[in-house]
Protein backbone atom coordinates (compact mmCIF):
# COMPACT_ATOMS: atom_id res chain seq x y z
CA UNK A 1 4.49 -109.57 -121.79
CA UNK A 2 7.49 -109.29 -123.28
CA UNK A 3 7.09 -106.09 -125.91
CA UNK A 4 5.93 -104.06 -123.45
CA UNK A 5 7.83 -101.70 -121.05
CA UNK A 6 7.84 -100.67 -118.17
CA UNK A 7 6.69 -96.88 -117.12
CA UNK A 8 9.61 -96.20 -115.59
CA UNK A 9 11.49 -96.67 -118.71
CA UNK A 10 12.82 -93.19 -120.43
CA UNK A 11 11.04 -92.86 -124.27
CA UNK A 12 13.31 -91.44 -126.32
CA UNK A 13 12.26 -88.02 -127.99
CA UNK A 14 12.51 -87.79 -131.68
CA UNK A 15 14.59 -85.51 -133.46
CA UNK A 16 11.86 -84.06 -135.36
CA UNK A 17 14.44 -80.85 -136.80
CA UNK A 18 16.41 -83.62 -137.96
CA UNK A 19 14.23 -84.96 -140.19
CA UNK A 20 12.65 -82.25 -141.34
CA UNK A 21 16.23 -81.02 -142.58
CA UNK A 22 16.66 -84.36 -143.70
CA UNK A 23 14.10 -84.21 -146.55
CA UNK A 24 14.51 -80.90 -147.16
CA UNK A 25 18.19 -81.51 -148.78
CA UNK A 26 16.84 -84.59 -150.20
CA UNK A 27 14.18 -82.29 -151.83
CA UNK A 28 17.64 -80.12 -153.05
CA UNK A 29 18.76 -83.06 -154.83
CA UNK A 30 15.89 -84.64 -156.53
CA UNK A 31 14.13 -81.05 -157.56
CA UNK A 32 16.66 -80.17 -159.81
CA UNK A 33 16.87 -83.61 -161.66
CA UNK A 34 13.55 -83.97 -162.31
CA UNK A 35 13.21 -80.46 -163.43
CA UNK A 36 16.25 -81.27 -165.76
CA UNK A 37 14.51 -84.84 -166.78
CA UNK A 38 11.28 -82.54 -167.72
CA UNK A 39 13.37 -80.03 -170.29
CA UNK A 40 14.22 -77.41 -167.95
CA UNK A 41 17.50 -75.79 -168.56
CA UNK A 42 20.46 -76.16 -166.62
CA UNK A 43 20.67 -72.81 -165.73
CA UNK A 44 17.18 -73.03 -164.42
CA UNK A 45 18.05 -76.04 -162.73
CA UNK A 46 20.98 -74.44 -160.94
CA UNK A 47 19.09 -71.55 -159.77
CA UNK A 48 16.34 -73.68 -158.29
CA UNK A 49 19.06 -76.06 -156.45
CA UNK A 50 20.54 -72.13 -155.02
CA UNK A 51 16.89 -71.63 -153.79
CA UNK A 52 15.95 -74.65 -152.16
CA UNK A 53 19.47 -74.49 -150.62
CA UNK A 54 19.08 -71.02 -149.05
CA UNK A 55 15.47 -72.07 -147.46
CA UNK A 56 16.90 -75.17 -146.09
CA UNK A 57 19.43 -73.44 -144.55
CA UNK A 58 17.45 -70.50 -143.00
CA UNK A 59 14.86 -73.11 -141.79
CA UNK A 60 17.76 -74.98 -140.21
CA UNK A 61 19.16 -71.72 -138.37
CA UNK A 62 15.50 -71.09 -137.42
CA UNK A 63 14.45 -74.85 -136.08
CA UNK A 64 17.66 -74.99 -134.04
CA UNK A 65 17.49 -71.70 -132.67
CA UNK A 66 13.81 -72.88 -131.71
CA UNK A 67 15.13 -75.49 -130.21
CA UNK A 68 17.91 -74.49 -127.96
CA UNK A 69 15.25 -71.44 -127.00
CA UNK A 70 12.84 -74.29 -125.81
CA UNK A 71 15.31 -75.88 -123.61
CA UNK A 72 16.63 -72.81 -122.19
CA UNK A 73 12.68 -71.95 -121.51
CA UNK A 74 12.00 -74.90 -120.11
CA UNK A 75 14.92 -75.24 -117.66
CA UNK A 76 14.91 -71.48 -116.46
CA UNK A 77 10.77 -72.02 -115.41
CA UNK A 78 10.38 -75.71 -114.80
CA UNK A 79 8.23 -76.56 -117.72
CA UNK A 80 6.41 -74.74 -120.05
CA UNK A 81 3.32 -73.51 -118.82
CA UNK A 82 3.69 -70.75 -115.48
CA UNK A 83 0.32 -69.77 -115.23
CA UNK A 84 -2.06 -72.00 -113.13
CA UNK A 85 -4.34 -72.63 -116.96
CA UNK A 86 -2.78 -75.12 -119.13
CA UNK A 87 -4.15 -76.12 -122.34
CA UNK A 88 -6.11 -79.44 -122.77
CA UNK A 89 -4.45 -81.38 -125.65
């Protein structure tokens, strides 16, 4: 068949940080307008925008820090589990 591939073929892994980080700045955008569009002051506005901006970035710092902690893990012990148990999924 012709949409189907082989098992030897890599999969790539999805940048699931990415995305994440990817809506939340799209959330930093479109919060603030509609608060605006529903009579919310500026100034309101403005300080919501600051909030949502300092989250995003903390969850950024944190998710890629997670990350790059993973990998490290994972390459200093061969995979994540080192105890004979594993958990069934």
């Amino acid at each position: 068949m012709p949409g189907r591939r082989s098992s030897s073929d890599p999969h790539p892994s999805p940048d699931t940080a990415s995305d994440v980080i990817r809506w939340a700045v799209f959330s930093c955008v479109l919060v603030p307008v509609v608060l605006v569009w529903y009579g919310t002051s500026l100034a309101g506005a403005a300080g919501t925008t600051l909030g949502l901006a300092a989250v995003t970035a903390v969850c950024r710092l944190l998710l890629r820090r997670s990350e790059r902690c993973a990998g490290r893990c994972t390459t200093q012990r061969g995979g994540r589990h080192t105890r004979g148990r594993t958990p069934v999924d």
